[in-house]
mmCIF file with all atom_site columns, N, CA and C in Angstrom:
data_model
loop_
_atom_site.group_PDB
_atom_site.id
_atom_site.type_symbol
_atom_site.label_atom_id
_atom_site.label_alt_id
_atom_site.label_comp_id
_atom_site.label_asym_id
_atom_site.label_entity_id
_atom_site.label_seq_id
_atom_site.pdbx_PDB_ins_code
_atom_site.Cartn_x
_atom_site.Cartn_y
_atom_site.Cartn_z
_atom_site.occupancy
_atom_site.B_iso_or_equiv
_atom_site.pdbx_formal_charge
_atom_site.auth_seq_id
_atom_site.auth_comp_id
_atom_site.auth_asym_id
_atom_site.auth_atom_id
_atom_site.pdbx_PDB_model_num
ATOM 1   N N  . MET A 1 1  ? 25.691 -41.343 3.245   1.00 0.00 ? 16 MET A N  1
ATOM 2   C CA . MET A 1 1  ? 25.535 -42.213 1.995   1.00 0.00 ? 16 MET A CA 1
ATOM 3   C C  . MET A 1 1  ? 25.996 -43.109 2.345   1.00 0.00 ? 16 MET A C  1
ATOM 4   N N  . ARG A 1 2  ? 26.324 -43.441 3.744   1.00 0.00 ? 17 ARG A N  1
ATOM 5   C CA . ARG A 1 2  ? 26.977 -45.032 3.857   1.00 0.00 ? 17 ARG A CA 1
ATOM 6   C C  . ARG A 1 2  ? 25.738 -46.023 2.983   1.00 0.00 ? 17 ARG A C  1
ATOM 7   N N  . ALA A 1 3  ? 24.894 -45.641 3.338   1.00 0.00 ? 18 ALA A N  1
ATOM 8   C CA . ALA A 1 3  ? 23.912 -46.541 2.336   1.00 0.00 ? 18 ALA A CA 1
ATOM 9   C C  . ALA A 1 3  ? 24.462 -47.036 0.779   1.00 0.00 ? 18 ALA A C  1
ATOM 10  N N  . VAL A 1 4  ? 25.369 -46.514 0.446   1.00 0.00 ? 19 VAL A N  1
ATOM 11  C CA . VAL A 1 4  ? 25.563 -46.409 -0.890  1.00 0.00 ? 19 VAL A CA 1
ATOM 12  C C  . VAL A 1 4  ? 27.531 -46.741 -0.673  1.00 0.00 ? 19 VAL A C  1
ATOM 13  N N  . GLY A 1 5  ? 27.987 -47.226 0.213   1.00 0.00 ? 20 GLY A N  1
ATOM 14  C CA . GLY A 1 5  ? 29.220 -46.971 0.276   1.00 0.00 ? 20 GLY A CA 1
ATOM 15  C C  . GLY A 1 5  ? 30.279 -45.509 0.548   1.00 0.00 ? 20 GLY A C  1
ATOM 16  N N  . LEU A 1 6  ? 29.415 -44.526 0.740   1.00 0.00 ? 21 LEU A N  1
ATOM 17  C CA . LEU A 1 6  ? 30.511 -43.621 0.640   1.00 0.00 ? 21 LEU A CA 1
ATOM 18  C C  . LEU A 1 6  ? 30.505 -42.848 2.665   1.00 0.00 ? 21 LEU A C  1
ATOM 19  N N  . ASP A 1 7  ? 31.575 -42.289 2.894   1.00 0.00 ? 22 ASP A N  1
ATOM 20  C CA . ASP A 1 7  ? 31.573 -41.712 4.524   1.00 0.00 ? 22 ASP A CA 1
ATOM 21  C C  . ASP A 1 7  ? 30.916 -40.460 4.453   1.00 0.00 ? 22 ASP A C  1
ATOM 22  N N  . GLU A 1 8  ? 31.093 -39.697 3.377   1.00 0.00 ? 23 GLU A N  1
ATOM 23  C CA . GLU A 1 8  ? 30.950 -38.511 3.243   1.00 0.00 ? 23 GLU A CA 1
ATOM 24  C C  . GLU A 1 8  ? 29.670 -37.892 2.924   1.00 0.00 ? 23 GLU A C  1
ATOM 25  N N  . PRO A 1 9  ? 29.028 -37.001 2.124   1.00 0.00 ? 24 PRO A N  1
ATOM 26  C CA . PRO A 1 9  ? 27.822 -36.704 1.492   1.00 0.00 ? 24 PRO A CA 1
ATOM 27  C C  . PRO A 1 9  ? 28.414 -36.289 0.287   1.00 0.00 ? 24 PRO A C  1
ATOM 28  N N  . LEU A 1 10 ? 27.823 -36.215 -0.298  1.00 0.00 ? 25 LEU A N  1
ATOM 29  C CA . LEU A 1 10 ? 28.076 -36.430 -1.765  1.00 0.00 ? 25 LEU A CA 1
ATOM 30  C C  . LEU A 1 10 ? 27.088 -35.208 -2.529  1.00 0.00 ? 25 LEU A C  1
ATOM 31  N N  . PHE A 1 11 ? 28.206 -34.439 -2.748  1.00 0.00 ? 26 PHE A N  1
ATOM 32  C CA . PHE A 1 11 ? 27.472 -32.974 -3.573  1.00 0.00 ? 26 PHE A CA 1
ATOM 33  C C  . PHE A 1 11 ? 27.771 -33.071 -5.274  1.00 0.00 ? 26 PHE A C  1
ATOM 34  N N  . VAL A 1 12 ? 26.188 -33.282 -5.720  1.00 0.00 ? 27 VAL A N  1
ATOM 35  C CA . VAL A 1 12 ? 25.991 -33.099 -7.235  1.00 0.00 ? 27 VAL A CA 1
ATOM 36  C C  . VAL A 1 12 ? 26.158 -31.996 -7.946  1.00 0.00 ? 27 VAL A C  1
ATOM 37  N N  . ARG A 1 13 ? 26.962 -31.859 -8.724  1.00 0.00 ? 28 ARG A N  1
ATOM 38  C CA . ARG A 1 13 ? 26.985 -30.727 -9.527  1.00 0.00 ? 28 ARG A CA 1
ATOM 39  C C  . ARG A 1 13 ? 25.929 -30.186 -10.458 1.00 0.00 ? 28 ARG A C  1
ATOM 40  N N  . ARG A 1 14 ? 25.984 -31.846 -11.723 1.00 0.00 ? 29 ARG A N  1
ATOM 41  C CA . ARG A 1 14 ? 24.981 -31.844 -12.432 1.00 0.00 ? 29 ARG A CA 1
ATOM 42  C C  . ARG A 1 14 ? 24.850 -32.968 -12.838 1.00 0.00 ? 29 ARG A C  1
ATOM 43  N N  . GLY A 1 15 ? 24.069 -33.300 -14.071 1.00 0.00 ? 30 GLY A N  1
ATOM 44  C CA . GLY A 1 15 ? 23.421 -34.776 -14.583 1.00 0.00 ? 30 GLY A CA 1
ATOM 45  C C  . GLY A 1 15 ? 23.044 -34.377 -15.840 1.00 0.00 ? 30 GLY A C  1
ATOM 46  N N  . GLU A 1 16 ? 23.459 -35.523 -16.339 1.00 0.00 ? 31 GLU A N  1
ATOM 47  C CA . GLU A 1 16 ? 23.452 -35.591 -17.977 1.00 0.00 ? 31 GLU A CA 1
ATOM 48  C C  . GLU A 1 16 ? 22.856 -36.880 -18.181 1.00 0.00 ? 31 GLU A C  1
ATOM 49  N N  . GLY A 1 17 ? 21.893 -37.535 -19.020 1.00 0.00 ? 32 GLY A N  1
ATOM 50  C CA . GLY A 1 17 ? 21.290 -38.555 -19.049 1.00 0.00 ? 32 GLY A CA 1
ATOM 51  C C  . GLY A 1 17 ? 20.960 -39.334 -18.012 1.00 0.00 ? 32 GLY A C  1
ATOM 52  N N  . ALA A 1 18 ? 21.890 -40.431 -17.802 1.00 0.00 ? 33 ALA A N  1
ATOM 53  C CA . ALA A 1 18 ? 22.152 -41.622 -16.434 1.00 0.00 ? 33 ALA A CA 1
ATOM 54  C C  . ALA A 1 18 ? 22.778 -41.458 -15.680 1.00 0.00 ? 33 ALA A C  1
ATOM 55  N N  . TRP A 1 19 ? 23.754 -40.220 -15.388 1.00 0.00 ? 34 TRP A N  1
ATOM 56  C CA . TRP A 1 19 ? 24.566 -39.988 -15.295 1.00 0.00 ? 34 TRP A CA 1
ATOM 57  C C  . TRP A 1 19 ? 24.798 -39.075 -14.385 1.00 0.00 ? 34 TRP A C  1
ATOM 58  N N  . ILE A 1 20 ? 25.356 -38.483 -12.944 1.00 0.00 ? 35 ILE A N  1
ATOM 59  C CA . ILE A 1 20 ? 25.316 -37.690 -12.078 1.00 0.00 ? 35 ILE A CA 1
ATOM 60  C C  . ILE A 1 20 ? 27.073 -36.837 -11.836 1.00 0.00 ? 35 ILE A C  1
ATOM 61  N N  . GLU A 1 21 ? 27.513 -36.103 -11.874 1.00 0.00 ? 36 GLU A N  1
ATOM 62  C CA . GLU A 1 21 ? 28.418 -35.780 -11.314 1.00 0.00 ? 36 GLU A CA 1
ATOM 63  C C  . GLU A 1 21 ? 28.801 -34.289 -9.928  1.00 0.00 ? 36 GLU A C  1
ATOM 64  N N  . ASP A 1 22 ? 29.893 -35.274 -9.492  1.00 0.00 ? 37 ASP A N  1
ATOM 65  C CA . ASP A 1 22 ? 29.929 -34.117 -8.331  1.00 0.00 ? 37 ASP A CA 1
ATOM 66  C C  . ASP A 1 22 ? 31.015 -33.738 -8.262  1.00 0.00 ? 37 ASP A C  1
ATOM 67  N N  . GLU A 1 23 ? 31.013 -32.512 -7.036  1.00 0.00 ? 38 GLU A N  1
ATOM 68  C CA . GLU A 1 23 ? 32.202 -31.056 -7.141  1.00 0.00 ? 38 GLU A CA 1
ATOM 69  C C  . GLU A 1 23 ? 33.354 -31.445 -7.784  1.00 0.00 ? 38 GLU A C  1
ATOM 70  N N  . ALA A 1 24 ? 34.072 -32.670 -7.826  1.00 0.00 ? 39 ALA A N  1
ATOM 71  C CA . ALA A 1 24 ? 35.263 -33.085 -7.595  1.00 0.00 ? 39 ALA A CA 1
ATOM 72  C C  . ALA A 1 24 ? 35.395 -33.711 -9.257  1.00 0.00 ? 39 ALA A C  1
ATOM 73  N N  . GLY A 1 25 ? 33.966 -33.444 -9.903  1.00 0.00 ? 40 GLY A N  1
ATOM 74  C CA . GLY A 1 25 ? 34.209 -34.493 -11.528 1.00 0.00 ? 40 GLY A CA 1
ATOM 75  C C  . GLY A 1 25 ? 34.421 -35.692 -11.586 1.00 0.00 ? 40 GLY A C  1
ATOM 76  N N  . ARG A 1 26 ? 34.067 -36.325 -10.445 1.00 0.00 ? 41 ARG A N  1
ATOM 77  C CA . ARG A 1 26 ? 33.613 -37.849 -10.755 1.00 0.00 ? 41 ARG A CA 1
ATOM 78  C C  . ARG A 1 26 ? 32.270 -38.192 -10.967 1.00 0.00 ? 41 ARG A C  1
ATOM 79  N N  . ARG A 1 27 ? 32.360 -39.129 -11.781 1.00 0.00 ? 42 ARG A N  1
ATOM 80  C CA . ARG A 1 27 ? 31.050 -39.357 -12.418 1.00 0.00 ? 42 ARG A CA 1
ATOM 81  C C  . ARG A 1 27 ? 30.382 -40.738 -11.825 1.00 0.00 ? 42 ARG A C  1
ATOM 82  N N  . TYR A 1 28 ? 29.340 -40.550 -11.832 1.00 0.00 ? 43 TYR A N  1
ATOM 83  C CA . TYR A 1 28 ? 28.203 -41.790 -11.056 1.00 0.00 ? 43 TYR A CA 1
ATOM 84  C C  . TYR A 1 28 ? 27.147 -42.154 -12.150 1.00 0.00 ? 43 TYR A C  1
ATOM 85  N N  . ILE A 1 29 ? 26.756 -43.080 -12.003 1.00 0.00 ? 44 ILE A N  1
ATOM 86  C CA . ILE A 1 29 ? 25.840 -43.702 -12.792 1.00 0.00 ? 44 ILE A CA 1
ATOM 87  C C  . ILE A 1 29 ? 24.313 -43.215 -11.529 1.00 0.00 ? 44 ILE A C  1
ATOM 88  N N  . ASP A 1 30 ? 23.294 -43.064 -11.837 1.00 0.00 ? 45 ASP A N  1
ATOM 89  C CA . ASP A 1 30 ? 22.298 -42.122 -11.270 1.00 0.00 ? 45 ASP A CA 1
ATOM 90  C C  . ASP A 1 30 ? 21.313 -43.628 -11.097 1.00 0.00 ? 45 ASP A C  1
ATOM 91  N N  . TRP A 1 31 ? 21.325 -44.589 -10.485 1.00 0.00 ? 46 TRP A N  1
ATOM 92  C CA . TRP A 1 31 ? 20.557 -45.576 -10.241 1.00 0.00 ? 46 TRP A CA 1
ATOM 93  C C  . TRP A 1 31 ? 18.737 -45.635 -10.066 1.00 0.00 ? 46 TRP A C  1
ATOM 94  N N  . VAL A 1 32 ? 18.919 -44.390 -8.749  1.00 0.00 ? 47 VAL A N  1
ATOM 95  C CA . VAL A 1 32 ? 17.754 -43.611 -8.377  1.00 0.00 ? 47 VAL A CA 1
ATOM 96  C C  . VAL A 1 32 ? 16.803 -43.328 -9.147  1.00 0.00 ? 47 VAL A C  1
ATOM 97  N N  . MET A 1 33 ? 17.713 -42.322 -10.295 1.00 0.00 ? 48 MET A N  1
ATOM 98  C CA . MET A 1 33 ? 16.729 -41.520 -11.186 1.00 0.00 ? 48 MET A CA 1
ATOM 99  C C  . MET A 1 33 ? 15.505 -40.671 -10.318 1.00 0.00 ? 48 MET A C  1
ATOM 100 N N  . SER A 1 34 ? 15.897 -40.173 -9.465  1.00 0.00 ? 49 SER A N  1
ATOM 101 C CA . SER A 1 34 ? 14.523 -39.646 -8.452  1.00 0.00 ? 49 SER A CA 1
ATOM 102 C C  . SER A 1 34 ? 13.275 -40.637 -8.198  1.00 0.00 ? 49 SER A C  1
ATOM 103 N N  . TRP A 1 35 ? 13.822 -41.700 -8.058  1.00 0.00 ? 50 TRP A N  1
ATOM 104 C CA . TRP A 1 35 ? 12.542 -42.573 -7.752  1.00 0.00 ? 50 TRP A CA 1
ATOM 105 C C  . TRP A 1 35 ? 11.689 -42.546 -9.216  1.00 0.00 ? 50 TRP A C  1
ATOM 106 N N  . GLY A 1 36 ? 12.123 -42.306 -10.321 1.00 0.00 ? 51 GLY A N  1
ATOM 107 C CA . GLY A 1 36 ? 11.344 -42.580 -11.564 1.00 0.00 ? 51 GLY A CA 1
ATOM 108 C C  . GLY A 1 36 ? 10.940 -41.380 -11.906 1.00 0.00 ? 51 GLY A C  1
ATOM 109 N N  . ALA A 1 37 ? 11.048 -40.151 -11.406 1.00 0.00 ? 52 ALA A N  1
ATOM 110 C CA . ALA A 1 37 ? 10.417 -39.350 -12.254 1.00 0.00 ? 52 ALA A CA 1
ATOM 111 C C  . ALA A 1 37 ? 11.672 -38.200 -13.385 1.00 0.00 ? 52 ALA A C  1
ATOM 112 N N  . LEU A 1 38 ? 12.762 -39.228 -13.322 1.00 0.00 ? 53 LEU A N  1
ATOM 113 C CA . LEU A 1 38 ? 13.801 -38.752 -14.411 1.00 0.00 ? 53 LEU A CA 1
ATOM 114 C C  . LEU A 1 38 ? 13.697 -40.236 -15.669 1.00 0.00 ? 53 LEU A C  1
ATOM 115 N N  . ILE A 1 39 ? 12.659 -40.371 -15.901 1.00 0.00 ? 54 ILE A N  1
ATOM 116 C CA . ILE A 1 39 ? 12.749 -41.432 -16.823 1.00 0.00 ? 54 ILE A CA 1
ATOM 117 C C  . ILE A 1 39 ? 13.510 -41.628 -18.266 1.00 0.00 ? 54 ILE A C  1
ATOM 118 N N  . PHE A 1 40 ? 13.352 -40.306 -18.756 1.00 0.00 ? 55 PHE A N  1
ATOM 119 C CA . PHE A 1 40 ? 14.028 -39.915 -19.783 1.00 0.00 ? 55 PHE A CA 1
ATOM 120 C C  . PHE A 1 40 ? 15.547 -39.316 -19.156 1.00 0.00 ? 55 PHE A C  1
ATOM 121 N N  . GLY A 1 41 ? 15.917 -39.723 -17.735 1.00 0.00 ? 56 GLY A N  1
ATOM 122 C CA . GLY A 1 41 ? 17.398 -39.029 -17.464 1.00 0.00 ? 56 GLY A CA 1
ATOM 123 C C  . GLY A 1 41 ? 17.365 -37.702 -17.112 1.00 0.00 ? 56 GLY A C  1
ATOM 124 N N  . HIS A 1 42 ? 18.986 -37.267 -16.902 1.00 0.00 ? 57 HIS A N  1
ATOM 125 C CA . HIS A 1 42 ? 18.684 -35.546 -16.406 1.00 0.00 ? 57 HIS A CA 1
ATOM 126 C C  . HIS A 1 42 ? 19.292 -35.154 -17.821 1.00 0.00 ? 57 HIS A C  1
ATOM 127 N N  . ALA A 1 43 ? 18.860 -33.726 -17.772 1.00 0.00 ? 58 ALA A N  1
ATOM 128 C CA . ALA A 1 43 ? 18.557 -32.467 -18.743 1.00 0.00 ? 58 ALA A CA 1
ATOM 129 C C  . ALA A 1 43 ? 18.638 -33.276 -20.618 1.00 0.00 ? 58 ALA A C  1
ATOM 130 N N  . ASP A 1 44 ? 17.228 -34.084 -19.858 1.00 0.00 ? 59 ASP A N  1
ATOM 131 C CA . ASP A 1 44 ? 16.876 -34.612 -21.619 1.00 0.00 ? 59 ASP A CA 1
ATOM 132 C C  . ASP A 1 44 ? 16.285 -33.325 -22.649 1.00 0.00 ? 59 ASP A C  1
ATOM 133 N N  . PRO A 1 45 ? 16.738 -33.385 -23.593 1.00 0.00 ? 60 PRO A N  1
ATOM 134 C CA . PRO A 1 45 ? 16.647 -32.201 -24.003 1.00 0.00 ? 60 PRO A CA 1
ATOM 135 C C  . PRO A 1 45 ? 15.439 -31.816 -24.556 1.00 0.00 ? 60 PRO A C  1
ATOM 136 N N  . GLU A 1 46 ? 14.654 -32.583 -24.841 1.00 0.00 ? 61 GLU A N  1
ATOM 137 C CA . GLU A 1 46 ? 13.501 -32.407 -25.029 1.00 0.00 ? 61 GLU A CA 1
ATOM 138 C C  . GLU A 1 46 ? 12.403 -31.906 -24.039 1.00 0.00 ? 61 GLU A C  1
ATOM 139 N N  . THR A 1 47 ? 12.403 -32.336 -23.069 1.00 0.00 ? 62 THR A N  1
ATOM 140 C CA . THR A 1 47 ? 11.946 -32.105 -21.758 1.00 0.00 ? 62 THR A CA 1
ATOM 141 C C  . THR A 1 47 ? 12.500 -31.009 -21.598 1.00 0.00 ? 62 THR A C  1
ATOM 142 N N  . VAL A 1 48 ? 13.556 -30.443 -21.455 1.00 0.00 ? 63 VAL A N  1
ATOM 143 C CA . VAL A 1 48 ? 13.676 -29.454 -21.201 1.00 0.00 ? 63 VAL A CA 1
ATOM 144 C C  . VAL A 1 48 ? 13.385 -28.156 -21.861 1.00 0.00 ? 63 VAL A C  1
ATOM 145 N N  . GLU A 1 49 ? 13.337 -28.228 -23.161 1.00 0.00 ? 64 GLU A N  1
ATOM 146 C CA . GLU A 1 49 ? 12.604 -27.604 -24.651 1.00 0.00 ? 64 GLU A CA 1
ATOM 147 C C  . GLU A 1 49 ? 11.222 -27.613 -23.873 1.00 0.00 ? 64 GLU A C  1
ATOM 148 N N  . ALA A 1 50 ? 10.423 -28.459 -23.501 1.00 0.00 ? 65 ALA A N  1
ATOM 149 C CA . ALA A 1 50 ? 9.564  -28.448 -23.568 1.00 0.00 ? 65 ALA A CA 1
ATOM 150 C C  . ALA A 1 50 ? 9.068  -27.589 -22.335 1.00 0.00 ? 65 ALA A C  1
ATOM 151 N N  . VAL A 1 51 ? 9.942  -27.546 -21.044 1.00 0.00 ? 66 VAL A N  1
ATOM 152 C CA . VAL A 1 51 ? 9.413  -27.195 -19.850 1.00 0.00 ? 66 VAL A CA 1
ATOM 153 C C  . VAL A 1 51 ? 9.747  -25.635 -20.120 1.00 0.00 ? 66 VAL A C  1
ATOM 154 N N  . VAL A 1 52 ? 11.243 -24.910 -21.064 1.00 0.00 ? 67 VAL A N  1
ATOM 155 C CA . VAL A 1 52 ? 11.224 -23.845 -21.110 1.00 0.00 ? 67 VAL A CA 1
ATOM 156 C C  . VAL A 1 52 ? 10.050 -22.734 -21.727 1.00 0.00 ? 67 VAL A C  1
ATOM 157 N N  . ALA A 1 53 ? 9.523  -24.131 -23.103 1.00 0.00 ? 68 ALA A N  1
ATOM 158 C CA . ALA A 1 53 ? 8.476  -23.730 -23.774 1.00 0.00 ? 68 ALA A CA 1
ATOM 159 C C  . ALA A 1 53 ? 7.391  -22.959 -22.965 1.00 0.00 ? 68 ALA A C  1
ATOM 160 N N  . ALA A 1 54 ? 7.197  -24.027 -21.704 1.00 0.00 ? 69 ALA A N  1
ATOM 161 C CA . ALA A 1 54 ? 6.060  -23.758 -20.907 1.00 0.00 ? 69 ALA A CA 1
ATOM 162 C C  . ALA A 1 54 ? 5.944  -22.353 -20.297 1.00 0.00 ? 69 ALA A C  1
ATOM 163 N N  . ALA A 1 55 ? 7.416  -22.162 -19.545 1.00 0.00 ? 70 ALA A N  1
ATOM 164 C CA . ALA A 1 55 ? 7.955  -21.440 -18.286 1.00 0.00 ? 70 ALA A CA 1
ATOM 165 C C  . ALA A 1 55 ? 7.643  -19.533 -18.982 1.00 0.00 ? 70 ALA A C  1
ATOM 166 N N  . ARG A 1 56 ? 7.983  -19.820 -20.516 1.00 0.00 ? 71 ARG A N  1
ATOM 167 C CA . ARG A 1 56 ? 7.712  -18.594 -21.017 1.00 0.00 ? 71 ARG A CA 1
ATOM 168 C C  . ARG A 1 56 ? 6.377  -18.177 -21.376 1.00 0.00 ? 71 ARG A C  1
ATOM 169 N N  . GLU A 1 57 ? 5.468  -18.885 -21.266 1.00 0.00 ? 72 GLU A N  1
ATOM 170 C CA . GLU A 1 57 ? 3.831  -18.933 -21.564 1.00 0.00 ? 72 GLU A CA 1
ATOM 171 C C  . GLU A 1 57 ? 3.505  -18.497 -20.071 1.00 0.00 ? 72 GLU A C  1
ATOM 172 N N  . GLY A 1 58 ? 4.053  -18.332 -18.754 1.00 0.00 ? 73 GLY A N  1
ATOM 173 C CA . GLY A 1 58 ? 4.073  -17.750 -17.378 1.00 0.00 ? 73 GLY A CA 1
ATOM 174 C C  . GLY A 1 58 ? 4.099  -19.148 -16.978 1.00 0.00 ? 73 GLY A C  1
ATOM 175 N N  . THR A 1 59 ? 4.139  -18.948 -15.113 1.00 0.00 ? 74 THR A N  1
ATOM 176 C CA . THR A 1 59 ? 4.485  -20.600 -14.569 1.00 0.00 ? 74 THR A CA 1
ATOM 177 C C  . THR A 1 59 ? 3.250  -20.567 -13.470 1.00 0.00 ? 74 THR A C  1
ATOM 178 N N  . THR A 1 60 ? 2.379  -19.480 -13.018 1.00 0.00 ? 75 THR A N  1
ATOM 179 C CA . THR A 1 60 ? 1.632  -19.804 -12.103 1.00 0.00 ? 75 THR A CA 1
ATOM 180 C C  . THR A 1 60 ? 0.437  -18.488 -12.230 1.00 0.00 ? 75 THR A C  1
ATOM 181 N N  . PHE A 1 61 ? -1.110 -18.626 -12.592 1.00 0.00 ? 76 PHE A N  1
ATOM 182 C CA . PHE A 1 61 ? -1.846 -17.354 -12.701 1.00 0.00 ? 76 PHE A CA 1
ATOM 183 C C  . PHE A 1 61 ? -2.757 -17.573 -11.837 1.00 0.00 ? 76 PHE A C  1
ATOM 184 N N  . GLY A 1 62 ? -2.570 -18.439 -10.693 1.00 0.00 ? 77 GLY A N  1
ATOM 185 C CA . GLY A 1 62 ? -4.015 -18.435 -9.886  1.00 0.00 ? 77 GLY A CA 1
ATOM 186 C C  . GLY A 1 62 ? -5.362 -18.288 -10.432 1.00 0.00 ? 77 GLY A C  1
ATOM 187 N N  . ALA A 1 63 ? -5.651 -19.070 -11.470 1.00 0.00 ? 78 ALA A N  1
ATOM 188 C CA . ALA A 1 63 ? -6.610 -18.732 -12.406 1.00 0.00 ? 78 ALA A CA 1
ATOM 189 C C  . ALA A 1 63 ? -6.705 -20.067 -13.339 1.00 0.00 ? 78 ALA A C  1
ATOM 190 N N  . SER A 1 64 ? -7.479 -20.155 -13.532 1.00 0.00 ? 79 SER A N  1
ATOM 191 C CA . SER A 1 64 ? -7.624 -22.051 -14.559 1.00 0.00 ? 79 SER A CA 1
ATOM 192 C C  . SER A 1 64 ? -6.923 -21.644 -15.849 1.00 0.00 ? 79 SER A C  1
ATOM 193 N N  . THR A 1 65 ? -6.834 -22.617 -16.368 1.00 0.00 ? 80 THR A N  1
ATOM 194 C CA . THR A 1 65 ? -5.999 -22.614 -17.582 1.00 0.00 ? 80 THR A CA 1
ATOM 195 C C  . THR A 1 65 ? -6.413 -23.805 -18.625 1.00 0.00 ? 80 THR A C  1
ATOM 196 N N  . GLU A 1 66 ? -6.652 -23.438 -19.928 1.00 0.00 ? 81 GLU A N  1
ATOM 197 C CA . GLU A 1 66 ? -6.489 -24.590 -20.584 1.00 0.00 ? 81 GLU A CA 1
ATOM 198 C C  . GLU A 1 66 ? -6.090 -26.029 -20.810 1.00 0.00 ? 81 GLU A C  1
ATOM 199 N N  . ARG A 1 67 ? -4.781 -25.669 -20.129 1.00 0.00 ? 82 ARG A N  1
ATOM 200 C CA . ARG A 1 67 ? -3.828 -26.717 -20.119 1.00 0.00 ? 82 ARG A CA 1
ATOM 201 C C  . ARG A 1 67 ? -4.272 -27.424 -19.171 1.00 0.00 ? 82 ARG A C  1
ATOM 202 N N  . GLU A 1 68 ? -4.940 -26.829 -18.100 1.00 0.00 ? 83 GLU A N  1
ATOM 203 C CA . GLU A 1 68 ? -5.548 -27.739 -16.529 1.00 0.00 ? 83 GLU A CA 1
ATOM 204 C C  . GLU A 1 68 ? -6.214 -28.591 -17.480 1.00 0.00 ? 83 GLU A C  1
ATOM 205 N N  . VAL A 1 69 ? -7.157 -27.664 -18.118 1.00 0.00 ? 84 VAL A N  1
ATOM 206 C CA . VAL A 1 69 ? -8.387 -28.799 -18.294 1.00 0.00 ? 84 VAL A CA 1
ATOM 207 C C  . VAL A 1 69 ? -8.139 -30.096 -19.313 1.00 0.00 ? 84 VAL A C  1
ATOM 208 N N  . GLU A 1 70 ? -7.376 -29.529 -19.928 1.00 0.00 ? 85 GLU A N  1
ATOM 209 C CA . GLU A 1 70 ? -6.722 -30.954 -21.027 1.00 0.00 ? 85 GLU A CA 1
ATOM 210 C C  . GLU A 1 70 ? -6.270 -31.730 -20.127 1.00 0.00 ? 85 GLU A C  1
ATOM 211 N N  . LEU A 1 71 ? -5.258 -31.687 -18.935 1.00 0.00 ? 86 LEU A N  1
ATOM 212 C CA . LEU A 1 71 ? -4.333 -32.388 -18.480 1.00 0.00 ? 86 LEU A CA 1
ATOM 213 C C  . LEU A 1 71 ? -5.876 -33.652 -17.192 1.00 0.00 ? 86 LEU A C  1
ATOM 214 N N  . ALA A 1 72 ? -6.762 -32.955 -17.051 1.00 0.00 ? 87 ALA A N  1
ATOM 215 C CA . ALA A 1 72 ? -7.611 -33.401 -16.026 1.00 0.00 ? 87 ALA A CA 1
ATOM 216 C C  . ALA A 1 72 ? -8.635 -34.320 -17.084 1.00 0.00 ? 87 ALA A C  1
ATOM 217 N N  . GLU A 1 73 ? -8.635 -34.293 -18.211 1.00 0.00 ? 88 GLU A N  1
ATOM 218 C CA . GLU A 1 73 ? -9.272 -35.100 -18.747 1.00 0.00 ? 88 GLU A CA 1
ATOM 219 C C  . GLU A 1 73 ? -8.789 -36.168 -19.095 1.00 0.00 ? 88 GLU A C  1
#
């Protein structure tokens, strides 16, 4: 973590919006946001809800699904 001015590794406990929190409770702005994958921020409520809804229908089937076809089109 020397690239960002830390001598020790940063252990992140949680994230919310643009913020991450370390194990000691210190908060930091997450300028990286997983290199763009977290465009809506950490734990975005709508994103979490969509992931939970999709997971309730199953996670992997080893066969094609309608959602796969929709995404491909």
